[in-house]
Coordinates of C-alpha atoms and ligand atoms in Angstrom, one line a residue:
X1 CA -0.2 -5.9 16.5
X2 CA 0.9 -6.0 12.9
X3 CA 3.1 -4.0 10.5
X4 CA 1.2 -2.7 7.5
X5 CA 2.6 -2.0 4.1
X6 CA 2.8 1.8 3.3
X7 CA 1.6 2.9 -0.1
X8 CA 4.1 4.9 -2.1
X9 CA 3.0 7.7 -4.5
X10 CA 2.0 8.0 -7.2
X11 CA -1.0 5.8 -6.3
X12 CA -4.7 6.6 -6.8
X13 CA -5.5 5.3 -3.3
X14 CA -3.6 8.3 -1.9
X15 CA -5.9 10.7 -3.8
X16 CA -9.3 9.5 -2.5
X17 CA -11.5 11.0 0.2
X18 CA -11.6 8.8 3.4
X19 CA -15.0 7.9 5.0
X20 CA -15.9 8.9 8.6
X21 CA -15.6 6.2 11.2
X22 CA -19.2 5.3 12.4
X23 CA -18.1 3.8 15.7
X24 CA -14.7 3.5 17.4
X25 CA -14.9 -0.3 17.9
X26 CA -12.2 -3.0 18.4
X27 CA -11.5 -3.1 14.7
X28 CA -10.8 0.7 14.7
X29 CA -8.6 0.3 17.8
X30 CA -6.7 -2.5 16.2
X31 CA -6.2 -0.3 13.1
X32 CA -4.9 2.6 15.3
X33 CA -2.4 0.3 17.1
X34 CA -1.2 -1.3 13.9
X35 CA -0.7 2.1 12.4
X36 CA 1.3 3.3 15.4
X37 CA 3.5 0.2 15.2
X38 CA 4.0 0.8 11.5
X39 CA 4.8 4.5 12.0
X40 CA 7.3 3.8 14.8
X41 CA 9.0 1.1 12.7
X42 CA 9.2 3.3 9.5
X43 CA 10.2 5.6 11.4
X44 CA 7.8 8.5 11.2
X45 CA 6.0 10.9 13.5
X46 CA 2.5 10.5 11.9
X47 CA 0.5 8.2 9.7
X48 CA -3.0 8.3 8.1
X49 CA -5.1 5.3 7.4
X50 CA -5.2 5.8 3.5
X51 CA -1.4 5.4 3.6
X52 CA -1.9 1.8 4.6
X53 CA -4.8 1.3 2.1
X54 CA -7.7 1.9 4.6
X55 CA -10.0 4.7 3.4
X56 CA -11.2 5.6 6.9
X57 CA -10.8 8.9 8.8
X58 CA -8.2 7.7 11.2
X59 CA -4.7 9.2 12.0
X60 CA -2.0 8.6 14.5
X61 CA 1.0 10.7 15.6
X62 CA 3.8 10.5 18.2
X63 CA 6.5 13.1 18.3
X64 CA 8.4 11.6 21.2
X65 CA 12.1 11.2 20.4
X66 CA 14.0 8.0 20.8
X67 CA 14.6 7.2 24.5
X68 CA 11.6 9.5 25.5
X69 CA 8.3 8.1 26.9
X70 CA 5.9 7.5 23.9
X71 CA 3.2 10.2 23.6
X72 CA 0.9 8.5 21.0
X73 CA -2.2 10.2 19.6
X74 CA -5.0 8.0 18.2
X75 CA -7.6 10.1 16.4
X76 CA -10.8 9.1 14.5
X77 CA -12.7 11.7 12.5
X78 CA -10.3 14.5 13.3
X79 CA -11.6 18.0 12.3
X80 CA -9.8 21.3 12.4
X81 CA -12.1 23.7 14.2
X82 CA -9.7 26.6 14.6
X83 CA -6.5 27.8 12.9
X84 CA -4.2 30.7 13.9
X85 CA -3.8 33.8 11.8
X86 CA 0.0 33.3 11.7
X87 CA 1.7 30.7 9.5
X88 CA 4.7 28.5 10.1
X89 CA 7.1 27.1 7.6
X90 CA 8.3 23.5 8.1
X91 CA 10.4 21.1 6.0
X92 CA 7.9 18.2 5.6
X93 CA 8.6 14.6 4.7
X94 CA 6.0 11.8 4.0
X95 CA 6.3 8.1 4.3
X96 CA 4.4 7.8 1.0
X97 CA 6.9 10.1 -0.7
X98 CA 10.1 8.5 0.5
X99 CA 13.3 10.6 0.4
X100 CA 11.6 13.8 -0.7
X101 CA 11.3 16.8 1.6
X102 CA 10.0 20.4 1.0
X103 CA 9.1 23.5 2.9
X104 CA 5.3 23.8 3.4
X105 CA 3.5 26.8 4.8
X106 CA 0.5 26.1 7.1
X107 CA -1.2 27.8 10.0
X108 CA 1.2 27.8 13.0
X109 CA -1.4 26.6 15.5
X110 CA -4.7 24.6 15.2
X111 CA -7.4 23.2 17.4
X112 CA -8.5 19.7 16.4
X113 CA -11.7 17.9 17.5
X114 CA -11.6 14.1 17.3
X115 CA -12.7 10.8 18.9
X116 CA -10.0 9.1 20.9
X117 CA -9.5 5.3 21.0
X118 CA -12.3 4.9 23.5
X119 CA -14.7 6.9 21.2
X120 CA -14.6 9.9 23.6
X121 CA -14.8 13.4 22.0
X122 CA -11.6 15.4 22.6
X123 CA -9.9 18.6 21.6
X124 CA -6.3 19.1 21.0
X125 CA -4.6 22.6 20.8
X126 CA -1.4 22.1 18.9
X127 CA 1.4 24.3 17.7
X128 CA 4.9 23.7 16.4
X129 CA 5.7 20.4 14.7
X130 CA 2.6 18.7 16.2
X131 CA 0.3 21.3 14.5
X132 CA 2.1 20.7 11.2
X133 CA 2.0 17.0 11.6
X134 CA -1.7 16.8 12.4
X135 CA -2.6 19.1 9.4
X136 CA -0.4 16.9 7.1
X137 CA -2.2 13.8 8.3
X138 CA -5.7 15.3 8.0
X139 CA -4.8 16.3 4.5
X140 CA -4.1 12.6 3.7
X141 CA -7.8 11.9 4.7
X142 CA -8.8 14.3 1.9
X143 CA -6.5 12.9 -0.7
X144 CA -4.0 15.8 -0.3
X145 CA -0.3 15.2 -0.2
X146 CA 2.3 17.8 0.9
X147 CA 3.4 18.2 -2.7
X148 CA -0.1 19.6 -3.5
X149 CA 1.0 22.7 -1.4
X150 CA 4.0 23.3 -3.7
X151 CA 4.2 24.8 -7.1
X152 CA 3.2 22.5 -10.0
X153 CA 6.9 22.6 -11.1
X154 CA 8.2 21.3 -7.8
X155 CA 5.3 18.8 -7.4
X156 CA 5.8 17.3 -10.9
X157 CA 9.5 17.0 -10.3
X158 CA 9.0 14.9 -7.2
X159 CA 6.2 12.8 -8.7
X160 CA 8.3 12.1 -11.8
X161 CA 11.2 11.0 -9.7
X162 CA 8.9 8.7 -7.6
X163 CA 7.4 7.2 -10.8
X164 CA 10.9 6.5 -12.1
X165 CA 11.9 4.8 -8.8
X166 CA 8.8 2.7 -8.9
X167 CA 9.5 1.6 -12.5
X168 CA 13.1 0.7 -11.6
X169 CA 11.9 -1.3 -8.7
X170 CA 9.2 -3.2 -10.6
X171 CA 10.1 -3.1 -14.3
X172 CA 7.5 -5.9 -15.1
X173 CA 4.6 -3.9 -13.7
X174 CA 5.9 -0.7 -15.5
X175 CA 5.9 -2.6 -18.8
X176 CA 2.4 -3.9 -18.2
X177 CA 1.3 -0.3 -17.5
X178 CA 2.9 0.8 -20.7
X179 CA 1.1 -1.9 -22.8
X180 CA -2.2 -0.9 -21.3
Ligands
K1U1 O1 2.3 11.2 7.0 C1 3.4 10.8 6.9 O2 3.8 10.2 5.9 C2 4.4 10.8 8.1 C3 5.3 12.0 8.1 C4 4.7 13.1 9.0 C5 5.2 14.4 8.9 C6 6.6 14.7 8.9 C7 7.1 16.0 8.9 C8 6.2 17.0 8.8 C9 4.8 16.8 8.7 C10 4.4 15.5 8.8 C11 6.6 11.5 8.6 O3 6.7 11.1 9.7 S1 8.0 11.6 7.6 C12 9.4 11.1 8.6 C13 9.8 12.1 9.6 O4 9.4 13.3 9.6 C14 10.6 11.7 10.8 C15 11.2 10.4 10.9 C16 11.9 10.1 12.0 C17 12.2 11.0 12.9 C18 11.7 12.3 12.9 C19 10.9 12.6 11.8
ZN2 ZN1 2.4 11.9 4.6

């Protein structure tokens, strides 16, 4: 298994549409395992392949707390096939938007159809934080970040701060960008 670098916004790779997985093969399984290791190390409760620069419809999640038995989900081609009428409000974070959090409103419960790590078709009925997390990760596959659910004012404030942090971390690249 390997730790993969996580892309931080703003980055065009986080805004693209990911392609469906044709077959869940050894390469897909390795990607899922590397993503789980990367997510646990971060630490986080979910991760989508575009966040590690792979434009495939693959997500992982594990909401087990420290000391609990891991409960990893490995999903290829996840699809939301039902959403509840009632909404839930959660304070979301994102490993691609480090140190930024905001309340996001989403359906409180969802049913997700996906292929597991063996390529078997499965359905998951989720509510609570798992429902929020799975919707957040599927959004990543469509190039949507949690800030896209906020007002333009809040979104731009967060993105401006992230741009500034990136420029402070890599002033040479920021200068090159400016010249271009
Ligand atoms: O997609 C991601 O970047 C991962 C993200 C998932 C998520 C969090 C909260 C609501 C919706 C989706 C994270 O895991 S951010 C880190 C985080 O929430 C966390 C980290 C350690 C322990 C518990 C939570
Ligand atoms: Zn995220």
